Short mmCIF file of C-alpha atoms and ligand atoms in Angstrom, two decimals:
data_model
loop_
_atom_site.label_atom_id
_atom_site.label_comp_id
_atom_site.label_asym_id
_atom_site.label_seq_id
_atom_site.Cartn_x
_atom_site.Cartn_y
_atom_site.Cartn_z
CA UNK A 309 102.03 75.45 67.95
CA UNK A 310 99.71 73.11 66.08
CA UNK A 311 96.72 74.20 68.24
CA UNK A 312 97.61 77.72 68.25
CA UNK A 313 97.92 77.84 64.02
CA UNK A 314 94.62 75.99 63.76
CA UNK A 315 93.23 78.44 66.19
CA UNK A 316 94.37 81.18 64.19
CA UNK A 317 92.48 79.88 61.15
CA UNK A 318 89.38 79.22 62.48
CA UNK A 319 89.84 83.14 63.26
CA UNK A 320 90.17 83.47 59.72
CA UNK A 321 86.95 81.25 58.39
CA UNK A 322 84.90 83.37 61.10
CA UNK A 323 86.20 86.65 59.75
CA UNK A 324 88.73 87.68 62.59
CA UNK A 325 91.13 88.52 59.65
CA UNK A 326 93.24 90.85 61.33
CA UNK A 327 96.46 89.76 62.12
CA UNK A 328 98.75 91.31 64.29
CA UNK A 329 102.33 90.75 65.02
CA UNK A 330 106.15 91.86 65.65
CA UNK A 331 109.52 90.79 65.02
CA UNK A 332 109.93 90.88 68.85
CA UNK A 333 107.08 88.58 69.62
CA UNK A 334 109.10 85.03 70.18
CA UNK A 335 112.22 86.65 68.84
CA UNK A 336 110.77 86.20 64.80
CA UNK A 337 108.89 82.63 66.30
CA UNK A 338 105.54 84.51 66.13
CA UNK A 339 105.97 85.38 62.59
CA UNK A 340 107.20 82.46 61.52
CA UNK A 341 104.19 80.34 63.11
CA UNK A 342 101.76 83.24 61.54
CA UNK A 343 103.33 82.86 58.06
CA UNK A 344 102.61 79.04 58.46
CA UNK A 345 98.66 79.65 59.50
CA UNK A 346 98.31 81.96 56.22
CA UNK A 347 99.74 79.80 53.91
CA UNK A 348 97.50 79.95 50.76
CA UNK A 349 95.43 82.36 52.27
CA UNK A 350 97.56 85.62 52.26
CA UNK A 351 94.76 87.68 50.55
CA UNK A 352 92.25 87.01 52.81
CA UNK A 353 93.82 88.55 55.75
CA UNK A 354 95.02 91.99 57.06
CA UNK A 355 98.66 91.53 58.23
CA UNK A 356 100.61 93.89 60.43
CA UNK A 357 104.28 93.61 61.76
CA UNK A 358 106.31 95.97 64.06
CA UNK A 359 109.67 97.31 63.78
CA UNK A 360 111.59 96.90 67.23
CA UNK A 361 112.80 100.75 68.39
CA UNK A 362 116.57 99.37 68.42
CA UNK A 363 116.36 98.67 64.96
CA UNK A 364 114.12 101.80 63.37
CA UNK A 365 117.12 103.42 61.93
CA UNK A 366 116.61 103.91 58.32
CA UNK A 367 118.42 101.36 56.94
CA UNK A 368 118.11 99.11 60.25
CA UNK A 369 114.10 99.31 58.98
CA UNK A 370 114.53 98.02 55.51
CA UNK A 371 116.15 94.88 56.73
CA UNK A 372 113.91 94.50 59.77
CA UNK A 373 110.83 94.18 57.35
CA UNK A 374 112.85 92.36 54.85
CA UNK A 375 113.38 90.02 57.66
CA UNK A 376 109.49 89.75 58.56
CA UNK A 377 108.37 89.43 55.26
CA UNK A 378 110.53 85.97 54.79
CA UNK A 379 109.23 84.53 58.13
CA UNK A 380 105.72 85.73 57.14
CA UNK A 381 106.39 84.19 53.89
CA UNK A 382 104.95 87.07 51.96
CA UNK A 383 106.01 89.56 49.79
CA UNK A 384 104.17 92.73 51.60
CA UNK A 385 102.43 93.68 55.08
CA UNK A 386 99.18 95.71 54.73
CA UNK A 387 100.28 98.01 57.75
CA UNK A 388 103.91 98.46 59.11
CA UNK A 389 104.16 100.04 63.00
CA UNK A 390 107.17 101.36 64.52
CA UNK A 391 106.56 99.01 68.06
CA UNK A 392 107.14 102.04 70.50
CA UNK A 393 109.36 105.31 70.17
CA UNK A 394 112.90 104.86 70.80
CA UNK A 395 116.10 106.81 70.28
CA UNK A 396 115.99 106.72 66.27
CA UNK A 397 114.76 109.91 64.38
CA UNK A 398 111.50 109.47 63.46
CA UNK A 399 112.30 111.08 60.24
CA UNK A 400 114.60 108.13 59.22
CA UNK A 401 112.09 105.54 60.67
CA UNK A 402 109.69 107.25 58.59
CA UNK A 403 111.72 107.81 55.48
CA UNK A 404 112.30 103.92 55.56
CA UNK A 405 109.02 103.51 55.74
CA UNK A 406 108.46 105.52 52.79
CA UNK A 407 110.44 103.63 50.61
CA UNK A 408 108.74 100.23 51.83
CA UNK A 409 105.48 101.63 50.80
CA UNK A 410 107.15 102.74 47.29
CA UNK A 411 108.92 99.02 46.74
CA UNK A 412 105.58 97.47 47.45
CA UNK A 413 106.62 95.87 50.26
CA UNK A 414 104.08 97.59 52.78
CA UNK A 415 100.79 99.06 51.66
CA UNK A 416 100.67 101.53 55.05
CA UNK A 417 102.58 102.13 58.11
CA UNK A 418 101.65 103.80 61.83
CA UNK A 419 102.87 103.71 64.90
CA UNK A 420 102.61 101.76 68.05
CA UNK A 421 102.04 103.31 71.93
CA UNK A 422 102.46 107.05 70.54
CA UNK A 423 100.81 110.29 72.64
CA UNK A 424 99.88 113.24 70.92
CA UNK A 425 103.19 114.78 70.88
CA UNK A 426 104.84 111.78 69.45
CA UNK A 427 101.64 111.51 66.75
CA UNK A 428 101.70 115.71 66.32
CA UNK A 429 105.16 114.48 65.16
CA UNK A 430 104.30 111.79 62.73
CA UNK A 431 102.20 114.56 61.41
CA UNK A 432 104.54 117.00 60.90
CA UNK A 433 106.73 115.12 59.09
CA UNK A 434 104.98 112.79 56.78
CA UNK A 435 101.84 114.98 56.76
CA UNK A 436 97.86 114.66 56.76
CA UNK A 437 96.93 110.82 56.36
CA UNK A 438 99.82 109.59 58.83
CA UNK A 439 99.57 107.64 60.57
CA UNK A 440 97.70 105.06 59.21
CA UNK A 441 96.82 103.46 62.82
CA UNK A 442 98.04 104.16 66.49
CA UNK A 443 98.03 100.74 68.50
CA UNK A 444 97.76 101.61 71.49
CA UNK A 445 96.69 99.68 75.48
CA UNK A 446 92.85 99.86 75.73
CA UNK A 447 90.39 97.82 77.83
CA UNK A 448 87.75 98.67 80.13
CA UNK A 449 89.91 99.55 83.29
CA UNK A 450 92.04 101.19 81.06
CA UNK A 451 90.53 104.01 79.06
CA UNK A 452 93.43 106.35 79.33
CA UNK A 453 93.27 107.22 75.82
CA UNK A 454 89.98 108.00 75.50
CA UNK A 455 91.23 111.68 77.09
CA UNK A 456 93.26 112.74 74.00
CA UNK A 457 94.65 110.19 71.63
CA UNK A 458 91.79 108.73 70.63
CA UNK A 459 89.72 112.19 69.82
CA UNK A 460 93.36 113.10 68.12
CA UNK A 461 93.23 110.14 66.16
CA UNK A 462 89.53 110.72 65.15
CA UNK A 463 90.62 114.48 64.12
CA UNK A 464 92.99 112.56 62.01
CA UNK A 465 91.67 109.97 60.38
CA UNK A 466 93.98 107.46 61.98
CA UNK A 467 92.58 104.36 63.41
CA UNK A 468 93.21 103.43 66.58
CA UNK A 469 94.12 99.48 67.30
CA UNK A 470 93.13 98.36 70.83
CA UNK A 471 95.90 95.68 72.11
CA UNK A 472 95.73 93.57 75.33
CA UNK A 473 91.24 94.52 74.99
CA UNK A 474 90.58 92.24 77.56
CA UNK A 475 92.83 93.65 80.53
CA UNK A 476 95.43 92.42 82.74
CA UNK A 477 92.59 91.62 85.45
CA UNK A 478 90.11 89.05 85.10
CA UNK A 479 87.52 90.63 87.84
CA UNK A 480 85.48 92.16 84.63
CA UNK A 481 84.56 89.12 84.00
CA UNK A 482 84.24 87.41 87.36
CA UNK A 483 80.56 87.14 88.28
CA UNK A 484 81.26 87.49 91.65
CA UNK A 485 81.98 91.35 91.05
CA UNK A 486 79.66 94.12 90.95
CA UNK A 487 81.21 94.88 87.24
CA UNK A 488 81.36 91.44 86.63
CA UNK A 489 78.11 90.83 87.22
CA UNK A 490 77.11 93.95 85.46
CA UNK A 491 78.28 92.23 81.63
CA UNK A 492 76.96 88.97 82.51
CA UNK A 493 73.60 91.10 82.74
CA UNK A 494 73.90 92.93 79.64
CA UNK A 495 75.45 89.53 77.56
CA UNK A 496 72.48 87.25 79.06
CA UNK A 497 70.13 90.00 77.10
CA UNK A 498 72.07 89.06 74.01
CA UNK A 499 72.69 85.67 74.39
CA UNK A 500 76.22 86.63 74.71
CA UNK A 501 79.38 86.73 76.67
CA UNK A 502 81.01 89.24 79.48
CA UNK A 503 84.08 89.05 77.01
CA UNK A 504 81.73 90.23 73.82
CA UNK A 505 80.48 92.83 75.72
CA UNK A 506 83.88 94.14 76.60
CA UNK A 507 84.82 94.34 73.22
CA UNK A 508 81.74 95.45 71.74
CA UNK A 509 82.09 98.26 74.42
CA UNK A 510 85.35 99.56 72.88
CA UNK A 511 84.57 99.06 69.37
CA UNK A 512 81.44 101.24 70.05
CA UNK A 513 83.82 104.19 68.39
CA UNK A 514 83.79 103.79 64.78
CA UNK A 515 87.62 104.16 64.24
CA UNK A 516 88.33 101.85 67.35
CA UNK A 517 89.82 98.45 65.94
CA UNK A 518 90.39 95.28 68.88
CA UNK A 519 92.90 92.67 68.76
CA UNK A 520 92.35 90.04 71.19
CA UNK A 521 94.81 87.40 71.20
CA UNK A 522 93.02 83.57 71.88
CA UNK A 523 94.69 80.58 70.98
CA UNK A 524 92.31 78.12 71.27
CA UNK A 525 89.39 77.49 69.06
CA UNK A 526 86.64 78.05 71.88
CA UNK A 527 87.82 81.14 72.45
CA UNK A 528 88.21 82.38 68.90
CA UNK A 529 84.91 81.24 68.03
CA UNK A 530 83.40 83.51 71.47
CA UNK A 531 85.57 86.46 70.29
CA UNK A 532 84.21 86.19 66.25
CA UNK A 533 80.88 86.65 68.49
CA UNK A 534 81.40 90.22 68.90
CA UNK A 535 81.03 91.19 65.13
CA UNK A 536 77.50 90.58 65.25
CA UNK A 537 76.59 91.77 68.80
CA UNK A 538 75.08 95.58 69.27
CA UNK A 539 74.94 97.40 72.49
CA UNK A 540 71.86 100.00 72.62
CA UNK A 541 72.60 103.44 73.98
CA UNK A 542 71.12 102.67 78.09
CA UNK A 543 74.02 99.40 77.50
CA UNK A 544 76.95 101.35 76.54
CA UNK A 545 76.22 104.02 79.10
CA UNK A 546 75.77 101.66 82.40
CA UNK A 547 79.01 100.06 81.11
CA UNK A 548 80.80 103.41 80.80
CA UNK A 549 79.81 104.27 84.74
CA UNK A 550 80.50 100.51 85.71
CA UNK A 551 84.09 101.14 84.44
CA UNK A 552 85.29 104.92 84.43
CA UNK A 553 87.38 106.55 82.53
CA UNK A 554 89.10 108.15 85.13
CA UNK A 555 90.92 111.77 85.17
CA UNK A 556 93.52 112.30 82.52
CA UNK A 557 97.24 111.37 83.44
CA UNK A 558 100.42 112.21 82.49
CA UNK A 559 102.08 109.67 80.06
CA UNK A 560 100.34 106.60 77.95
CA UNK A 561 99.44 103.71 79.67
CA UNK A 562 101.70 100.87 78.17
CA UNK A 563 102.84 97.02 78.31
N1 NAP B 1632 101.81 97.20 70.54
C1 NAP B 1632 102.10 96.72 71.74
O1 NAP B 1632 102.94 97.27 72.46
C2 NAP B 1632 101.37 95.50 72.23
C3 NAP B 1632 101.49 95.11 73.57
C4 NAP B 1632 100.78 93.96 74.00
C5 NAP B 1632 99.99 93.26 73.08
N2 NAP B 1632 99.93 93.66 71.77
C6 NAP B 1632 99.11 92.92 70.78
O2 NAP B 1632 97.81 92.75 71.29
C7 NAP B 1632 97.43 91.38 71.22
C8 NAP B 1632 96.51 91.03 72.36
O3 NAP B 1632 97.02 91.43 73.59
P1 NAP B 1632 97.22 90.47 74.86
O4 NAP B 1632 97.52 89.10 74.43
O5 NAP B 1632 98.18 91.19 75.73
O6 NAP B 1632 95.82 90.56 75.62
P2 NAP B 1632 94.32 90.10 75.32
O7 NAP B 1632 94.11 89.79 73.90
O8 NAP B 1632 93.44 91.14 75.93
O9 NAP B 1632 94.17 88.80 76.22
C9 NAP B 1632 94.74 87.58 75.86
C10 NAP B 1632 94.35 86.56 76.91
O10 NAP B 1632 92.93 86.41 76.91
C11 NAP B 1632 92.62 85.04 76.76
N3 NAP B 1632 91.38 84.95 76.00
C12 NAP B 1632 91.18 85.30 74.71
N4 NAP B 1632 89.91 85.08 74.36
C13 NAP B 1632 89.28 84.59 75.46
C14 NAP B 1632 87.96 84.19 75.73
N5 NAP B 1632 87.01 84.26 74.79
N6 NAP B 1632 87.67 83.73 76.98
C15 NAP B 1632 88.61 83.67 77.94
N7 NAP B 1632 89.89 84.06 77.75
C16 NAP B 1632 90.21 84.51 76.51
C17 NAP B 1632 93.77 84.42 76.04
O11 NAP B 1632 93.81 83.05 76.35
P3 NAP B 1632 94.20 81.93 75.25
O12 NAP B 1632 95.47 82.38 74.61
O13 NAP B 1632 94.31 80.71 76.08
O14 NAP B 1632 93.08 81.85 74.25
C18 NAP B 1632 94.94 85.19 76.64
O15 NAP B 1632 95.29 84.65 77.90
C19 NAP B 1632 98.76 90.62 71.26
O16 NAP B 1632 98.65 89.36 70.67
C20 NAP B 1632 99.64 91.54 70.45
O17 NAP B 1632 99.45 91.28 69.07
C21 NAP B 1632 100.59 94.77 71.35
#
């Protein structure tokens, strides 16, 4: 706990100022242990909670952020993100939502593991500008999205947050692999890391945000390394037919 809230501000000082969490994450433990880490620094960082599907009714949603906003100790989130669709309306999820952003209590909301029927939705209901973000499963063996949320969230303006960016797999970054060795090729040219290169290769889109999770110093510190590392053109393309895309599927890939 200690380690882990020191970790997370070191992420801070080195401009990893993003902070993403849930209600569900530890049952409320992850917020509370956040809200610790940001003490006296809640303006330097962008926070983001998640509404749990069981509880996105509209009043269910007012609570729920209530609820994160004392274990955050704050009094507002800069985004708020329905976690993943469930069996509420959208237009009361949404409608709470509303109100948040009209109390103060949230400056933006989006949505959380949403295709382009859920998002053509969002659209339809709260219209142009919404949502504010899409999180959404993206790493290098998993580029589902790149197919049609991702150019629907471009057409949108919506950003698109990239959880779990470093994969379920460690063979990316196992030397010992033909892709593995592949980024420790194109991070030796940089002075960099296989792990910078994978997330400099997904934040090569402009509306693409990452959110690796590290808990230890050393590992915060390599991540902050990507903000400063460019890939040219011949990079990004030997990494893109290293680790295909692969043929569109039906459903979005989720955790
Ligand atoms: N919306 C959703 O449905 C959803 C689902 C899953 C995740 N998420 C969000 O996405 C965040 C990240 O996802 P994730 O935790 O699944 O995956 P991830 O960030 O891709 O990977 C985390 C793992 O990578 C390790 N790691 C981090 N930096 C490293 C480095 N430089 N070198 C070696 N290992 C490193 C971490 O170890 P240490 O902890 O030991 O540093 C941890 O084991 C979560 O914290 C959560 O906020 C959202």
């Amino acid at each position: 706990m200690a380690s882990a809230i020191a970790a997370l501000r070191r992420g801070i000082d080195l401009g990893l100022t993003h902070i993403d969490t849930a209600e569900m994450y530890g049952s409320g433990a992850a917020e509370t242990m956040i809200g610790e880490a940001i003490e006296g620094r809640r303006d330097e960082v962008f926070l983001v909670s998640k509404v749990l599907p069981s509880n996105a009714s509209k009043r269910s949603t007012l609570a729920a952020c209530e609820n994160s906003l004392t274990r955050l100790r704050t009094d507002r989130l800069d985004c708020y993100l329905l976690h993943w669709r469930g069996a509420h309306p959208l237009e009361e999820t949404i409608a709470a939502f509303d109100a948040l952003v009209r109390d103060g209590k949230i400056l933006s909301w989006g949505v959380s593991n949403f295709d382009v029927a859920d998002l053509e939705e969002v659209l339809a209901i709260a219209g142009a500008g919404h949502p504010a973000c899409n999180q959404v499963l993206y790493h290098l063996q998993e580029r589902a999205i790149e197919h049609t949320v991702l150019p629907w969230c471009t057409r949108h303006g919506t950003a698109v947050v990239a959880y779990t960016p470093f994969g379920q797999s460690r063979t990316p970054y196992d030397a010992r692999t033909r892709q593995g060795r592949l980024l420790e090729e194109i991070a030796a040219a940089h002075q960099a890391t296989a792990r910078q290169v994978a997330l400099r290769f997904l934040l090569r889109q402009p509306e693409v945000f990452v959110i690796p999770k590290a808990s230890t110093i050393a590992h915060v510190a390599e991540n902050a390394g990507a903000l400063t590392l460019e890939l040219n053109d011949a990079e990004l393309a030997r990494i893109d037919a290293a680790f295909p895309r692969g043929r569109p599927r039906r459903g979005l890939p989720m955790i």
